[in-house]
Short mmCIF file of C-alpha atoms in Angstrom, two decimals:
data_model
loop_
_atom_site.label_atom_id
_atom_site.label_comp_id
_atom_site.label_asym_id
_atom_site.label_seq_id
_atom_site.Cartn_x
_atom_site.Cartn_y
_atom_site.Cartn_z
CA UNK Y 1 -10.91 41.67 6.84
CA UNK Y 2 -8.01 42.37 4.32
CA UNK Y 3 -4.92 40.01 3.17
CA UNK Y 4 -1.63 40.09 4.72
CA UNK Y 5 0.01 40.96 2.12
CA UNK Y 6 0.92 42.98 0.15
CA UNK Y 7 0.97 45.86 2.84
CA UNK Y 8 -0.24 49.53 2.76
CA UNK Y 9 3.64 50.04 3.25
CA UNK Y 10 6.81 48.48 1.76
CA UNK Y 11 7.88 45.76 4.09
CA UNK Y 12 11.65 44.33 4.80
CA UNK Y 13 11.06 40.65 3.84
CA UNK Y 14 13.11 37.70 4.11
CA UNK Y 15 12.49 34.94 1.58
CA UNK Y 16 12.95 31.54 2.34
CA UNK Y 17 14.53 30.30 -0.84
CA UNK Y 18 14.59 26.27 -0.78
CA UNK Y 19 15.49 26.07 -4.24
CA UNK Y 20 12.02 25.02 -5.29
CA UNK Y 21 9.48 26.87 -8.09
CA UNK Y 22 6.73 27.81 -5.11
CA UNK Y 23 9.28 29.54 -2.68
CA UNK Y 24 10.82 31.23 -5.92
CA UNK Y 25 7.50 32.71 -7.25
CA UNK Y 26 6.75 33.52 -3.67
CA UNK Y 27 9.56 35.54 -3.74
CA UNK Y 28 9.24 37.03 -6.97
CA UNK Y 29 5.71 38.10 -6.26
CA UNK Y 30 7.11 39.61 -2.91
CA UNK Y 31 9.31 42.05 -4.92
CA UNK Y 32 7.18 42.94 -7.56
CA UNK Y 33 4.47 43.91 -4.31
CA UNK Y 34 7.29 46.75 -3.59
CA UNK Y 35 8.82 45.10 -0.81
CA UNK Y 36 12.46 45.11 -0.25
CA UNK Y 37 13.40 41.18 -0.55
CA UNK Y 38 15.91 39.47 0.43
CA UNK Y 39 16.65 35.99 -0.64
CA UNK Y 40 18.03 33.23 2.38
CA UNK Y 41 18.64 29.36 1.61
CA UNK Y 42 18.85 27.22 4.74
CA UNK Y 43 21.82 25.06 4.74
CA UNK Y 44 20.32 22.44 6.80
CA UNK Y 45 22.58 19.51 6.60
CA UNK Y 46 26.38 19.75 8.28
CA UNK Y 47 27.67 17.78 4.85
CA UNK Y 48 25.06 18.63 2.31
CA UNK Y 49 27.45 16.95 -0.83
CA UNK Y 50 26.15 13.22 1.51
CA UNK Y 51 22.74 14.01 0.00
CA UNK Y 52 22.90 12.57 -3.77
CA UNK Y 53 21.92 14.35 -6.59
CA UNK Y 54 18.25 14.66 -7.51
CA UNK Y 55 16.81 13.90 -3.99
CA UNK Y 56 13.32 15.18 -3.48
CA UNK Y 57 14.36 17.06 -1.01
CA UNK Y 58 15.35 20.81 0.20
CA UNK Y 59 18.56 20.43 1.31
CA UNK Y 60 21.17 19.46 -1.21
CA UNK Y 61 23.98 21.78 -2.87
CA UNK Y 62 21.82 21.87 -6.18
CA UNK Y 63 19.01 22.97 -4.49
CA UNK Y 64 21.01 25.68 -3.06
CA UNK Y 65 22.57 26.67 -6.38
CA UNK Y 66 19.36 26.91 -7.85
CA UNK Y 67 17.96 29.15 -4.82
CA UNK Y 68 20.28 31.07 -6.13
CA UNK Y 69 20.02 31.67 -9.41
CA UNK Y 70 16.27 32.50 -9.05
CA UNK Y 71 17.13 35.18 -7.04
CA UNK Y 72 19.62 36.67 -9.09
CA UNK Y 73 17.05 36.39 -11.63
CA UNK Y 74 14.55 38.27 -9.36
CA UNK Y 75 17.01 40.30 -8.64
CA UNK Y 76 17.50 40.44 -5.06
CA UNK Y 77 20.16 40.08 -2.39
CA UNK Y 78 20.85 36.47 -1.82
CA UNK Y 79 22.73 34.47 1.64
CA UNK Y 80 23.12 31.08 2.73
CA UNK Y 81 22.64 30.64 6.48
CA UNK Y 82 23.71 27.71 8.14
CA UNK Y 83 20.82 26.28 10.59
CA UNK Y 84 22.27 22.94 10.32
CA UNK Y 85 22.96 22.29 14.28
CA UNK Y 86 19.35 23.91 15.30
CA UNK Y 87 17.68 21.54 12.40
CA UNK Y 88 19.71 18.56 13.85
CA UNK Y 89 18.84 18.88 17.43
CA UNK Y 90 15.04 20.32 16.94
CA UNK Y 91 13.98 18.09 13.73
CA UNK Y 92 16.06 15.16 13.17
CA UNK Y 93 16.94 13.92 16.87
CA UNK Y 94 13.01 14.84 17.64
CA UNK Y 95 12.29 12.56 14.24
CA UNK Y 96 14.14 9.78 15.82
CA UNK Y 97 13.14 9.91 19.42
CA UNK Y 98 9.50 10.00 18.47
CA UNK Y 99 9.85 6.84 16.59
CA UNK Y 100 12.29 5.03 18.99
CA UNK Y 101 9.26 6.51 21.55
CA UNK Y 102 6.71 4.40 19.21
CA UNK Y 103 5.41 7.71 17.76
CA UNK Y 104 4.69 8.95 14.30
CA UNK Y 105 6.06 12.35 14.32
CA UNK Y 106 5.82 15.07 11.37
CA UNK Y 107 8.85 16.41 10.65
CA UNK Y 108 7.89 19.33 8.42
CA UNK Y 109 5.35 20.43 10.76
CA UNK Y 110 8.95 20.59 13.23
CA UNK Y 111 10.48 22.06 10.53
CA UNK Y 112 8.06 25.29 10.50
CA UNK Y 113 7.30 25.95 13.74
CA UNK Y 114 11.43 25.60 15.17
CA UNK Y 115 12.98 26.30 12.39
CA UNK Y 116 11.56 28.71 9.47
CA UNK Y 117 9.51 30.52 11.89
CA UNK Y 118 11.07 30.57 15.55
CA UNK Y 119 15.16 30.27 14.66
CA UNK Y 120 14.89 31.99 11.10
CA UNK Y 121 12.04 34.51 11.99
CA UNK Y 122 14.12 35.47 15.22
CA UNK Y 123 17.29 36.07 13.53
CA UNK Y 124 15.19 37.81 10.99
CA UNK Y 125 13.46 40.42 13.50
CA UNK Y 126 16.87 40.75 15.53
CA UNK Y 127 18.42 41.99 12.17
CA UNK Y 128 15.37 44.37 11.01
CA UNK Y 129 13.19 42.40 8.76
CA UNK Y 130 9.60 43.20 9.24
CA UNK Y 131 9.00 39.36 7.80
CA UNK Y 132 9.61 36.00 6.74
CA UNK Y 133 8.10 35.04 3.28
CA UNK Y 134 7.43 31.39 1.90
CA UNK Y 135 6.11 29.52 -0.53
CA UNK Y 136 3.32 27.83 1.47
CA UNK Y 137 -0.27 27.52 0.13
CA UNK Y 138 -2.25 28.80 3.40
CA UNK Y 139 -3.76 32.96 4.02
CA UNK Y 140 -3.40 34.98 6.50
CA UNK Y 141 -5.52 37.80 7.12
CA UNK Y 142 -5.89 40.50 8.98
CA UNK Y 143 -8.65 41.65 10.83
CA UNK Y 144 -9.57 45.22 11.71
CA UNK Y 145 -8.81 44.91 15.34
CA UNK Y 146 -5.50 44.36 14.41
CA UNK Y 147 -5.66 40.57 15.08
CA UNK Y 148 -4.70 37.56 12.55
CA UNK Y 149 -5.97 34.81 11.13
CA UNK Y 150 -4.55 31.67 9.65
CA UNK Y 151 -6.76 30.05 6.67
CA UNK Y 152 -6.73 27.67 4.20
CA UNK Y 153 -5.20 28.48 0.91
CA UNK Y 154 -8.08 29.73 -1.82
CA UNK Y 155 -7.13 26.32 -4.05
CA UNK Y 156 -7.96 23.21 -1.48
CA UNK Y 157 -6.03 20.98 -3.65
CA UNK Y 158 -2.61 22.72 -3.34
CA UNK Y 159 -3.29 23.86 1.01
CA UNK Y 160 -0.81 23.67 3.34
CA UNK Y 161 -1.94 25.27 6.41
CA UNK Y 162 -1.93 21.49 8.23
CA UNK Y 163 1.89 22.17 8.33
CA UNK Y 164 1.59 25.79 9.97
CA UNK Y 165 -1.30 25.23 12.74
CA UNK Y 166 1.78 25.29 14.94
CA UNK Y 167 2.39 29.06 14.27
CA UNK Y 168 1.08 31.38 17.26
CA UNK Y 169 -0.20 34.98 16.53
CA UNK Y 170 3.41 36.95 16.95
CA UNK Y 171 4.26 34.80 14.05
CA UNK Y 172 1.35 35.18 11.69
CA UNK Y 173 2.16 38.77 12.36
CA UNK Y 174 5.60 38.08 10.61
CA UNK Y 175 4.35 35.81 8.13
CA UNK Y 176 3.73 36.23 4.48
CA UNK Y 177 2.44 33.77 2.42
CA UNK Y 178 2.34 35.21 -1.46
CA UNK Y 179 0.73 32.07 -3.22
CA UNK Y 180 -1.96 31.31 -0.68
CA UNK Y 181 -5.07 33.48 -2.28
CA UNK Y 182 -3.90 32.15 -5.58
CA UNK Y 183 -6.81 30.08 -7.52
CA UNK Y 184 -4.50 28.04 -10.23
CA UNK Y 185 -3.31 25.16 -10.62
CA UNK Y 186 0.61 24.40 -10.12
CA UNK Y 187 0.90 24.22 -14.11
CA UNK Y 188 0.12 27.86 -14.07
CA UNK Y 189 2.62 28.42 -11.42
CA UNK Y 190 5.40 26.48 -13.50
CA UNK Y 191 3.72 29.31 -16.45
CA UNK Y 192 4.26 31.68 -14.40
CA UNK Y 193 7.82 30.71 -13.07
CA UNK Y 194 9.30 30.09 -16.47
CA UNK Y 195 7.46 33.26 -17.18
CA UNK Y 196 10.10 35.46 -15.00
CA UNK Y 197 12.69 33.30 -16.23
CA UNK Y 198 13.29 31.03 -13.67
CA UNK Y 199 15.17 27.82 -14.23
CA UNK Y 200 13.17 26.05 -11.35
CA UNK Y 201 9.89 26.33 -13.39
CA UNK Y 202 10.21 22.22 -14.54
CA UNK Y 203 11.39 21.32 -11.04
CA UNK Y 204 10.17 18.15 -9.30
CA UNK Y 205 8.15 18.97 -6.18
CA UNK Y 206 9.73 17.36 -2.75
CA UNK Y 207 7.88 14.70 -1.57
CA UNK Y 208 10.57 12.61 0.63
CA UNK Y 209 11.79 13.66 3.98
CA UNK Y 210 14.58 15.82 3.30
CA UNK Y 211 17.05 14.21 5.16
CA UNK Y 212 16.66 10.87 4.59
CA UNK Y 213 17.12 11.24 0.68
CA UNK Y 214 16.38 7.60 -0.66
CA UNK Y 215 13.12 7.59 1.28
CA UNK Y 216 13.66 4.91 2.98
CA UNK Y 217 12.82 5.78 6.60
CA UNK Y 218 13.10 2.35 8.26
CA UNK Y 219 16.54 2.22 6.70
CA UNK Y 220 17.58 5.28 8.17
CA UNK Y 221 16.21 4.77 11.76
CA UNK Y 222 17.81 1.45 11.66
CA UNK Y 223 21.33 3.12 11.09
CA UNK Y 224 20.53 5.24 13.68
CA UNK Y 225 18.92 3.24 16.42
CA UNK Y 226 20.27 -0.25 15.81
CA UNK Y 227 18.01 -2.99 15.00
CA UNK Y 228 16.36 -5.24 17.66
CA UNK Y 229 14.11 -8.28 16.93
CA UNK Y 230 10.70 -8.53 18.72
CA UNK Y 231 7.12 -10.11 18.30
CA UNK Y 232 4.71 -9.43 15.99
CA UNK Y 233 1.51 -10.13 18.29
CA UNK Y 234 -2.09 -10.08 17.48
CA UNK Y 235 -4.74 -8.56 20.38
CA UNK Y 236 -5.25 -12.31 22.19
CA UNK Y 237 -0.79 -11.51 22.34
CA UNK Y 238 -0.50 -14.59 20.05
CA UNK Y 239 3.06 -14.77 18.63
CA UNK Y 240 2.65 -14.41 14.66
CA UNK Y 241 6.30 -13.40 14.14
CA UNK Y 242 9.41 -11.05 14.60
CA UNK Y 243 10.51 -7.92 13.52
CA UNK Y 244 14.19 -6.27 13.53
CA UNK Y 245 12.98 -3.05 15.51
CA UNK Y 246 9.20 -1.56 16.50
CA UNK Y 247 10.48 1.92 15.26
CA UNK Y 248 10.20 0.49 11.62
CA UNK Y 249 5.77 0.61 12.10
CA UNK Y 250 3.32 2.80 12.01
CA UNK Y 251 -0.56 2.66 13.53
CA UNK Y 252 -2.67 1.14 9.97
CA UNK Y 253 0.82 -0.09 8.27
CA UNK Y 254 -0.42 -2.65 6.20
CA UNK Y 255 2.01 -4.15 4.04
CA UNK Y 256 5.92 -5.39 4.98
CA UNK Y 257 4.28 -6.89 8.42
CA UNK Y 258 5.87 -9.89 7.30
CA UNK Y 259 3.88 -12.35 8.94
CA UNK Y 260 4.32 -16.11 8.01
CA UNK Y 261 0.67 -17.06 8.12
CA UNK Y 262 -2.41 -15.49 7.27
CA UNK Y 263 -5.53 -14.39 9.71
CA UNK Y 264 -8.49 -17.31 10.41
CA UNK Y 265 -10.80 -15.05 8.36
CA UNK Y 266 -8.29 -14.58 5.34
CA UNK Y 267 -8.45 -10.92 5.80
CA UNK Y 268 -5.19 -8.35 6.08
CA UNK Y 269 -3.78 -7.09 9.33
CA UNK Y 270 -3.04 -3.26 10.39
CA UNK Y 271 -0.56 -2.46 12.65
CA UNK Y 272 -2.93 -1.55 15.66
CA UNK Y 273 -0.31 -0.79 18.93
CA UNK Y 274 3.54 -0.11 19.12
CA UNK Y 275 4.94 -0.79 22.75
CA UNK Y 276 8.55 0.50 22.34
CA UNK Y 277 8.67 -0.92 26.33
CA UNK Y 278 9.01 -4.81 25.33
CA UNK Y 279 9.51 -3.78 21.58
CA UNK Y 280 5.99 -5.80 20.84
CA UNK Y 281 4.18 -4.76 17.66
CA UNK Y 282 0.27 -5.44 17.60
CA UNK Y 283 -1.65 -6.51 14.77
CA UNK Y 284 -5.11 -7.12 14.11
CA UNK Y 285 -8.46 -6.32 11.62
CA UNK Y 286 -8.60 -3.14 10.21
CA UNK Y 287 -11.57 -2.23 11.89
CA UNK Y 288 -9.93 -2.36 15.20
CA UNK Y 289 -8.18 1.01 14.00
CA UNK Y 290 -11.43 2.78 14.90
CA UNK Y 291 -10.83 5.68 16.90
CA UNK Y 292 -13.51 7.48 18.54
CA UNK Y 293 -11.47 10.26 20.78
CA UNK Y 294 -8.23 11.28 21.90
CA UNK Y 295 -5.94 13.24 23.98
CA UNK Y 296 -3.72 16.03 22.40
CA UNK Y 297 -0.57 17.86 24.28
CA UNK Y 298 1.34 20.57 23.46
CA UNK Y 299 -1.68 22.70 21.85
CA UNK Y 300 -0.29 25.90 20.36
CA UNK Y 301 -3.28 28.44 18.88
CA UNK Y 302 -3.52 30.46 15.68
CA UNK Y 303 -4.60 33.65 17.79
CA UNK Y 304 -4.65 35.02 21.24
CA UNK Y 305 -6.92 32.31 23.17
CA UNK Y 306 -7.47 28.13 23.75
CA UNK Y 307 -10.32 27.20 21.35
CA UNK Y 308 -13.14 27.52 23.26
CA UNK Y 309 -15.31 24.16 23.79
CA UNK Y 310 -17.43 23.45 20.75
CA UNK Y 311 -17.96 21.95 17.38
CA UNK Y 312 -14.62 21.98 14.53
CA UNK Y 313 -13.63 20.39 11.90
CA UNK Y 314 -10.52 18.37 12.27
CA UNK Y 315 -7.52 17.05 10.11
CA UNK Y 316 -4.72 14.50 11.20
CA UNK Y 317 -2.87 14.12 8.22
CA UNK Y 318 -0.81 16.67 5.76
CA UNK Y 319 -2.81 15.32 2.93
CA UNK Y 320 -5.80 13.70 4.54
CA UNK Y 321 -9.37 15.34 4.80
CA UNK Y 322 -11.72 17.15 7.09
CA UNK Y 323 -13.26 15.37 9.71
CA UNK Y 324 -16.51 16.61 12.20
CA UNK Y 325 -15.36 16.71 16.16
CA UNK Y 326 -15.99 18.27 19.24
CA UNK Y 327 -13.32 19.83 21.07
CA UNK Y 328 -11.79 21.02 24.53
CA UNK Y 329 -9.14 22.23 26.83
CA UNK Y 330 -8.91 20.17 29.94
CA UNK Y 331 -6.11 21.04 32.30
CA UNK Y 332 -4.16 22.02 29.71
CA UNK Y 333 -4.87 19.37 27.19
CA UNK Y 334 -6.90 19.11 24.01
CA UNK Y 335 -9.66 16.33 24.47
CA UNK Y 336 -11.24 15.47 20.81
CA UNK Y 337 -13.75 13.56 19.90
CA UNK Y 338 -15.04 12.87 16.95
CA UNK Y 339 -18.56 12.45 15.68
CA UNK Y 340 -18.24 9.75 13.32
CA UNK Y 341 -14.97 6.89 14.15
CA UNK Y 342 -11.65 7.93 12.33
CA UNK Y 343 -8.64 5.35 11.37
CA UNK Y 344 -5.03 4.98 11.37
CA UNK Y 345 -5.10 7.60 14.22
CA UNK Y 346 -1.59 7.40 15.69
CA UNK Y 347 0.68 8.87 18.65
CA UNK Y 348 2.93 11.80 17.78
CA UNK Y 349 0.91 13.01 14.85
CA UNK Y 350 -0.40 16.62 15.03
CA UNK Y 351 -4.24 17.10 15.01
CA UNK Y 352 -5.11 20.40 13.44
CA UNK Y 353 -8.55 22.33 14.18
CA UNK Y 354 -10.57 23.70 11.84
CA UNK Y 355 -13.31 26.74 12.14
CA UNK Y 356 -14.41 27.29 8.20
CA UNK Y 357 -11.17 27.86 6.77
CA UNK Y 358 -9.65 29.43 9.89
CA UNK Y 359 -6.97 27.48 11.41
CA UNK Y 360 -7.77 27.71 15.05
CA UNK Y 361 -4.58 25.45 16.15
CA UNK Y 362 -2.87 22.26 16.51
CA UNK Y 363 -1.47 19.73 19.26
CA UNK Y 364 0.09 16.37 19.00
CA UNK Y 365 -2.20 13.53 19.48
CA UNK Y 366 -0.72 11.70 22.86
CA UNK Y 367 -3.51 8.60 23.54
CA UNK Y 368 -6.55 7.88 21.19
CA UNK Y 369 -9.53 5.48 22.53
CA UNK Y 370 -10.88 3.11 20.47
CA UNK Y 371 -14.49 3.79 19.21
CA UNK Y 372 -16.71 1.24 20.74
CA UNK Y 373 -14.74 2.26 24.54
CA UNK Y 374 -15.73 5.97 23.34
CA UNK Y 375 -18.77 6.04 23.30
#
């Protein structure tokens, strides 16, 4: 097997600048391979000066600015193109239906697989780029049959591949990931950024959801959805208390329950069940979050088949860990489940398989079952 990159041949590349050190070395070290780079910042929001100053996130006129001046820097040709309607309708209304749905959905995930690598990889093959370059930590290789792979990034502590098990084969095959075989840590690739003179090298990293700017997510969904006051229930469907809308919980949210007494045994209470239907939140003891399978919809593979039925490793979270299960496709549908019981498992979050490094694909987790009914 060999790397993706760089090629045996000089490649058109698009960069997708977000104005952020790991995108701009990613870009850098794209050029300096001997491609022929060109530099794109997605304008994401329809009023971008409504984000304030200093948000961690990707989408505000400074981060722009600063896309920009790395790439003059680099010295490439630099654009701004405005995906602002596709980013509303595929990642922000999705964001809010899923919760107003009582699901936890990933919006970066979204982000990838409609966005950097369906609307900005299509525009970028339709005007003769050969691919789309990032600044993701994740590998992929090729094999000698021509086929790709999808793998971890070489440094576990900095991988993003979670985020990209949506991406199909036909994208991989557009898909350059410079940063993802590098073993340092992200001091060395501040080093290296300040290095080629980049101003982003000192740069926070984004941590918040890019459009909701102050972090505050129940805020925002509020604004959006309105609030309504329901019960706070535990599993007998004992009233403990209200809330101003279900769409502000999560499965395993722990703290701001808010509820005016404490349990008989003294111990906290998880969120365990969200029914947006009578806008009821369940509570109960944490080990009532014990999941022992689920249902997944939507799988999309890393390659040109379904995972065939066997043993992976699994991971449900951006930043969580690796966890043993046995997998299959029935009737379209990924059943999981999982050798030893998992919490905080909720609906809407992407499950991600694992073969070694290889990413072998991801769905979205639809119904779990708890791990005493499981086995």
């Amino acid at each position: 097997m060999t790397e993706n990159l760089p090629s045996t041949r000089p490649l058109r590349v698009l960069a997708a600048m977000s104005g952020g050190v790991d995108s701009a070395v990613a870009a850098a070290r794209a050029a300096e391979a001997g491609h022929e780079v060109t530099g794109v910042h997605l304008a994401l929001s329809a009023n971008p000066q409504s984000f304030r100053t200093g948000a961690r996130g990707c989408c505000t006129i400074e981060d722009s600015r600063d896309a920009r001046r790395a790439a003059d820097v680099i010295g490439i040709p630099f654009y701004v193109w405005d995906l602002a309607e596709r980013f509303r309708e595929d990642v922000v209304e999705d964001f809010i239906a899923e919760y107003e749905a009582g699901r936890t959905p990933n919006p970066c995930l979204r982000c990838n697989e409609k966005i950097k690598f369906a609307a900005l990889l299509d525009k970028a093959l339709a005007l003769g780029f050969d691919a789309v370059c990032t600044g993701h930590y994740a590998t992929v290789v090729l094999n000698e049959d021509g086929s790709r792979e999808l793998h971890r990034a070489s440094d576990m502590a900095k991988d993003q591949s979670y985020v990209l098990g949506v991406l199909d084969e036909k994208q991989l095959a557009h898909a350059l990931f410079p940063l993802g075989d590098t073993l340092t840590t992200k001091e060395e690739i501040r080093a290296e950024a300040e290095a080629r003179g980049l101003a982003v090298a000192k740069k926070p990293d984004s941590h918040d959801i890019c459009f909701i700017a102050d972090g505050d997510t129940q805020g925002f969904l509020a604004g959006r959805l309105g609030k309504a006051e329901g019960d706070i229930v535990d599993e007998s469907g004992a009233k403990l208390g209200t809330h101003e809308g279900a769409f502000g919980f999560t499965i395993g949210q722990r703290k701001g329950l808010r509820i005016g007494h404490p349990a008989p045994d003294g111990k906290p209470r998880y969120v365990l069940d969200i029914s947006p239907v009578n806008n009821t939140v369940t509570v109960g003891p944490v080990e009532a979050l014990d999941v022992g399978a689920l249902t997944a919809i939507r799988p999309r593979w890393c390659g040109s088949t379904a995972a065939a039925p066997g043993t992976y490793t699994a991971q449900l979270r951006a930043h969580g860990g690796e966890t043993e299960v046995f997998a299959e496709v029935v009737d379209g549908e990924l059943r999981v489940r999982f050798a030893e019981p998992v919490r905080g498992v909720a609906p809407g979050q992407a499950i991600v398989l694992y073969d070694g490094t290889r990413v072998v694909g991801s769905a979205t987790i639809a119904t779990t079952e708890k791990a005493a009914a499981a086995v």
